[in-house]
Amino acid sequence: MNRHHEALNRLIEFSVLMNEDMTTSLGRAGLTPSRTHVLWELAAAGPMSQRQLAERLKVSARTVTGLIDGLVATGFVTREPHPSDRRAFLVTFTEQGRRTATALEKGQADFAELLFGDMDGKRFDQFTAGLAEVLERFKHGLATQTWEAS
C-alpha cells in the first residue's frame, strides 16, 4: 500500500471514529447531529426565524420545521412571535437549550485540547496547514468530480 492510500485510510478511520463518538455522545444528551447543528447556529447568531435557520443549514423549510419540532418537543428551543413579522416565529433557546449549547462548546474545547494540546507548535502548524490543503483539494474534487466512486 502506498503512503497516499495509507493516509486516506487514516482519514477514513478518523472520520468513522469521530462520527461514532459524536452520534453516541449527542444521543446521551437527547440530540442528533442535525438538531445539534441548529443549536450551534443559534449559539453563533442568536434567535432567528425558521427561514433564516433553513438558509444557514442549507436545508428546506420542511426539513427545518421537523428539526425545530423535535427540539421544541424535547425542551431545547421555543418558537416566539417575531417582533416585526407577524407571519414568522423566532426560534429561541430555552434555559435547557442554552445550558446544552454551552456544554457542547466546552466539550468541543476540551476535545480539541485532548487532541492537540501537547502537540509541538511547529508540528501543529504543519498539521493544520496540511489539513487545510487536503480540505481544499477535497472541496475542489467535489465541485469538479475529478474521481469516480468505486
PDB file of C-alpha atoms in Angstrom:
ATOM      1  CA  MET A   1       0.000   0.000   0.000  1.00  0.00           C
ATOM      2  CA  ASN A   2       1.449   3.392  -0.927  1.00  0.00           C
ATOM      3  CA  ARG A   3       1.660   6.232   1.575  1.00  0.00           C
ATOM      4  CA  HIS A   4      -1.166   8.206  -0.037  1.00  0.00           C
ATOM      5  CA  HIS A   5      -3.527   5.278   0.307  1.00  0.00           C
ATOM      6  CA  GLU A   6      -2.387   4.783   3.915  1.00  0.00           C
ATOM      7  CA  ALA A   7      -3.025   8.468   4.670  1.00  0.00           C
ATOM      8  CA  LEU A   8      -6.528   8.215   3.173  1.00  0.00           C
ATOM      9  CA  ASN A   9      -7.221   5.106   5.256  1.00  0.00           C
ATOM     10  CA  ARG A  10      -6.246   7.038   8.392  1.00  0.00           C
ATOM     11  CA  LEU A  11      -8.552   9.918   7.441  1.00  0.00           C
ATOM     12  CA  ILE A  12     -11.394   7.488   6.861  1.00  0.00           C
ATOM     13  CA  GLU A  13     -10.743   5.757  10.190  1.00  0.00           C
ATOM     14  CA  PHE A  14     -10.661   9.132  11.946  1.00  0.00           C
ATOM     15  CA  SER A  15     -13.921  10.187  10.271  1.00  0.00           C
ATOM     16  CA  VAL A  16     -15.667   6.969  11.265  1.00  0.00           C
ATOM     17  CA  LEU A  17     -14.472   7.224  14.882  1.00  0.00           C
ATOM     18  CA  MET A  18     -15.475  10.914  15.083  1.00  0.00           C
ATOM     19  CA  ASN A  19     -18.924  10.142  13.692  1.00  0.00           C
ATOM     20  CA  GLU A  20     -19.474   7.237  16.099  1.00  0.00           C
ATOM     21  CA  ASP A  21     -18.306   9.283  19.093  1.00  0.00           C
ATOM     22  CA  MET A  22     -20.388  12.295  18.091  1.00  0.00           C
ATOM     23  CA  THR A  23     -23.537  10.257  17.485  1.00  0.00           C
ATOM     24  CA  THR A  24     -23.152   8.428  20.807  1.00  0.00           C
ATOM     25  CA  SER A  25     -22.398  11.493  22.923  1.00  0.00           C
ATOM     26  CA  LEU A  26     -25.117  13.606  21.314  1.00  0.00           C
ATOM     27  CA  GLY A  27     -27.584  10.755  21.758  1.00  0.00           C
ATOM     28  CA  ARG A  28     -26.882  10.763  25.511  1.00  0.00           C
ATOM     29  CA  ALA A  29     -27.890  14.432  25.512  1.00  0.00           C
ATOM     30  CA  GLY A  30     -31.086  13.654  23.578  1.00  0.00           C
ATOM     31  CA  LEU A  31     -29.780  15.153  20.330  1.00  0.00           C
ATOM     32  CA  THR A  32     -28.998  14.136  16.773  1.00  0.00           C
ATOM     33  CA  PRO A  33     -26.220  15.680  14.671  1.00  0.00           C
ATOM     34  CA  SER A  34     -28.826  17.628  12.652  1.00  0.00           C
ATOM     35  CA  ARG A  35     -30.553  19.025  15.740  1.00  0.00           C
ATOM     36  CA  THR A  36     -27.177  19.891  17.218  1.00  0.00           C
ATOM     37  CA  HIS A  37     -26.378  21.885  14.077  1.00  0.00           C
ATOM     38  CA  VAL A  38     -29.448  24.008  14.836  1.00  0.00           C
ATOM     39  CA  LEU A  39     -28.154  24.625  18.369  1.00  0.00           C
ATOM     40  CA  TRP A  40     -24.718  25.629  17.013  1.00  0.00           C
ATOM     41  CA  GLU A  41     -26.325  28.153  14.662  1.00  0.00           C
ATOM     42  CA  LEU A  42     -28.452  29.631  17.449  1.00  0.00           C
ATOM     43  CA  ALA A  43     -25.409  29.825  19.727  1.00  0.00           C
ATOM     44  CA  ALA A  44     -23.455  31.621  16.999  1.00  0.00           C
ATOM     45  CA  ALA A  45     -26.118  34.068  15.828  1.00  0.00           C
ATOM     46  CA  GLY A  46     -28.867  34.209  18.450  1.00  0.00           C
ATOM     47  CA  PRO A  47     -32.612  33.820  17.897  1.00  0.00           C
ATOM     48  CA  MET A  48     -33.663  33.668  14.265  1.00  0.00           C
ATOM     49  CA  SER A  49     -36.603  32.732  12.090  1.00  0.00           C
ATOM     50  CA  GLN A  50     -37.030  29.249  10.720  1.00  0.00           C
ATOM     51  CA  ARG A  51     -36.401  30.648   7.245  1.00  0.00           C
ATOM     52  CA  GLN A  52     -33.054  32.063   8.381  1.00  0.00           C
ATOM     53  CA  LEU A  53     -32.180  28.744  10.011  1.00  0.00           C
ATOM     54  CA  ALA A  54     -33.058  26.852   6.830  1.00  0.00           C
ATOM     55  CA  GLU A  55     -30.750  29.146   4.847  1.00  0.00           C
ATOM     56  CA  ARG A  56     -27.890  28.775   7.346  1.00  0.00           C
ATOM     57  CA  LEU A  57     -28.303  24.989   7.481  1.00  0.00           C
ATOM     58  CA  LYS A  58     -28.778  24.756   3.691  1.00  0.00           C
ATOM     59  CA  VAL A  59     -31.931  22.670   4.083  1.00  0.00           C
ATOM     60  CA  SER A  60     -35.536  23.051   3.006  1.00  0.00           C
ATOM     61  CA  ALA A  61     -38.178  24.832   5.080  1.00  0.00           C
ATOM     62  CA  ARG A  62     -39.896  21.462   5.612  1.00  0.00           C
ATOM     63  CA  THR A  63     -36.676  19.932   6.981  1.00  0.00           C
ATOM     64  CA  VAL A  64     -36.044  22.794   9.385  1.00  0.00           C
ATOM     65  CA  THR A  65     -39.647  22.602  10.592  1.00  0.00           C
ATOM     66  CA  GLY A  66     -39.102  18.954  11.531  1.00  0.00           C
ATOM     67  CA  LEU A  67     -35.849  19.764  13.309  1.00  0.00           C
ATOM     68  CA  ILE A  68     -37.446  22.608  15.272  1.00  0.00           C
ATOM     69  CA  ASP A  69     -40.494  20.489  16.125  1.00  0.00           C
ATOM     70  CA  GLY A  70     -38.169  17.904  17.647  1.00  0.00           C
ATOM     71  CA  LEU A  71     -36.164  20.491  19.571  1.00  0.00           C
ATOM     72  CA  VAL A  72     -39.343  22.123  20.909  1.00  0.00           C
ATOM     73  CA  ALA A  73     -40.748  18.732  21.974  1.00  0.00           C
ATOM     74  CA  THR A  74     -37.537  17.878  23.849  1.00  0.00           C
ATOM     75  CA  GLY A  75     -37.266  21.287  25.526  1.00  0.00           C
ATOM     76  CA  PHE A  76     -34.223  22.779  23.797  1.00  0.00           C
ATOM     77  CA  VAL A  77     -35.905  25.680  21.952  1.00  0.00           C
ATOM     78  CA  THR A  78     -39.150  27.600  21.742  1.00  0.00           C
ATOM     79  CA  ARG A  79     -40.919  29.391  18.926  1.00  0.00           C
ATOM     80  CA  GLU A  80     -41.600  33.005  19.880  1.00  0.00           C
ATOM     81  CA  PRO A  81     -43.604  35.539  17.845  1.00  0.00           C
ATOM     82  CA  HIS A  82     -41.317  37.550  15.571  1.00  0.00           C
ATOM     83  CA  PRO A  83     -41.284  41.195  16.713  1.00  0.00           C
ATOM     84  CA  SER A  84     -41.512  42.657  13.200  1.00  0.00           C
ATOM     85  CA  ASP A  85     -43.064  39.900  11.037  1.00  0.00           C
ATOM     86  CA  ARG A  86     -46.349  38.563  12.359  1.00  0.00           C
ATOM     87  CA  ARG A  87     -46.210  35.642   9.900  1.00  0.00           C
ATOM     88  CA  ALA A  88     -42.892  34.379  11.300  1.00  0.00           C
ATOM     89  CA  PHE A  89     -41.597  32.975  14.551  1.00  0.00           C
ATOM     90  CA  LEU A  90     -38.212  33.289  16.179  1.00  0.00           C
ATOM     91  CA  VAL A  91     -36.519  30.103  17.277  1.00  0.00           C
ATOM     92  CA  THR A  92     -35.076  30.827  20.722  1.00  0.00           C
ATOM     93  CA  PHE A  93     -33.137  28.797  23.267  1.00  0.00           C
ATOM     94  CA  THR A  94     -34.838  27.569  26.399  1.00  0.00           C
ATOM     95  CA  GLU A  95     -32.672  27.528  29.513  1.00  0.00           C
ATOM     96  CA  GLN A  96     -32.033  23.819  28.850  1.00  0.00           C
ATOM     97  CA  GLY A  97     -31.015  24.623  25.276  1.00  0.00           C
ATOM     98  CA  ARG A  98     -28.659  27.381  26.372  1.00  0.00           C
ATOM     99  CA  ARG A  99     -27.032  25.121  29.007  1.00  0.00           C
ATOM    100  CA  THR A 100     -26.691  22.350  26.437  1.00  0.00           C
ATOM    101  CA  ALA A 101     -25.098  24.643  23.830  1.00  0.00           C
ATOM    102  CA  THR A 102     -22.650  25.915  26.462  1.00  0.00           C
ATOM    103  CA  ALA A 103     -21.806  22.335  27.464  1.00  0.00           C
ATOM    104  CA  LEU A 104     -21.291  21.391  23.796  1.00  0.00           C
ATOM    105  CA  GLU A 105     -18.907  24.318  23.321  1.00  0.00           C
ATOM    106  CA  LYS A 106     -16.958  23.323  26.430  1.00  0.00           C
ATOM    107  CA  GLY A 107     -16.876  19.701  25.297  1.00  0.00           C
ATOM    108  CA  GLN A 108     -15.528  20.751  21.929  1.00  0.00           C
ATOM    109  CA  ALA A 109     -12.810  22.874  23.555  1.00  0.00           C
ATOM    110  CA  ASP A 110     -11.870  20.005  25.882  1.00  0.00           C
ATOM    111  CA  PHE A 111     -11.731  17.568  22.964  1.00  0.00           C
ATOM    112  CA  ALA A 112      -9.533  19.942  20.931  1.00  0.00           C
ATOM    113  CA  GLU A 113      -7.203  20.207  23.925  1.00  0.00           C
ATOM    114  CA  LEU A 114      -7.083  16.408  24.213  1.00  0.00           C
ATOM    115  CA  LEU A 115      -6.193  16.014  20.533  1.00  0.00           C
ATOM    116  CA  PHE A 116      -3.808  18.936  20.089  1.00  0.00           C
ATOM    117  CA  GLY A 117      -2.911  20.378  23.492  1.00  0.00           C
ATOM    118  CA  ASP A 118       0.529  18.860  23.883  1.00  0.00           C
ATOM    119  CA  MET A 119       1.443  18.799  20.194  1.00  0.00           C
ATOM    120  CA  ASP A 120       4.600  20.769  19.431  1.00  0.00           C
ATOM    121  CA  GLY A 121       3.766  24.180  17.940  1.00  0.00           C
ATOM    122  CA  LYS A 122       5.667  23.633  14.692  1.00  0.00           C
ATOM    123  CA  ARG A 123       4.169  20.184  14.189  1.00  0.00           C
ATOM    124  CA  PHE A 124       0.684  21.536  14.948  1.00  0.00           C
ATOM    125  CA  ASP A 125       1.139  24.347  12.400  1.00  0.00           C
ATOM    126  CA  GLN A 126       2.311  21.819   9.789  1.00  0.00           C
ATOM    127  CA  PHE A 127      -0.625  19.555  10.595  1.00  0.00           C
ATOM    128  CA  THR A 128      -3.207  22.331  10.254  1.00  0.00           C
ATOM    129  CA  ALA A 129      -1.601  23.639   7.051  1.00  0.00           C
ATOM    130  CA  GLY A 130      -1.584  20.133   5.562  1.00  0.00           C
ATOM    131  CA  LEU A 131      -5.152  19.513   6.630  1.00  0.00           C
ATOM    132  CA  ALA A 132      -6.245  22.829   5.106  1.00  0.00           C
ATOM    133  CA  GLU A 133      -4.619  21.820   1.833  1.00  0.00           C
ATOM    134  CA  VAL A 134      -6.304  18.395   1.879  1.00  0.00           C
ATOM    135  CA  LEU A 135      -9.684  20.028   2.593  1.00  0.00           C
ATOM    136  CA  GLU A 136      -9.263  22.439  -0.321  1.00  0.00           C
ATOM    137  CA  ARG A 137      -8.332  19.576  -2.648  1.00  0.00           C
ATOM    138  CA  PHE A 138     -11.350  17.605  -1.453  1.00  0.00           C
ATOM    139  CA  LYS A 139     -13.699  20.567  -1.958  1.00  0.00           C
ATOM    140  CA  HIS A 140     -12.287  21.131  -5.438  1.00  0.00           C
ATOM    141  CA  GLY A 141     -12.681  17.428  -6.215  1.00  0.00           C
ATOM    142  CA  LEU A 142     -16.297  17.507  -5.043  1.00  0.00           C
ATOM    143  CA  ALA A 143     -17.010  20.566  -7.165  1.00  0.00           C
ATOM    144  CA  THR A 144     -15.433  19.111 -10.285  1.00  0.00           C
ATOM    145  CA  GLN A 145     -16.000  15.382  -9.640  1.00  0.00           C
ATOM    146  CA  THR A 146     -12.465  14.528 -10.753  1.00  0.00           C
ATOM    147  CA  TRP A 147     -12.691  10.940  -9.488  1.00  0.00           C
ATOM    148  CA  GLU A 148     -15.087   8.050  -9.734  1.00  0.00           C
ATOM    149  CA  ALA A 149     -16.513   6.310  -6.688  1.00  0.00           C
ATOM    150  CA  SER A 150     -15.670   2.625  -6.615  1.00  0.00           C
TER     151      SER A 150
END
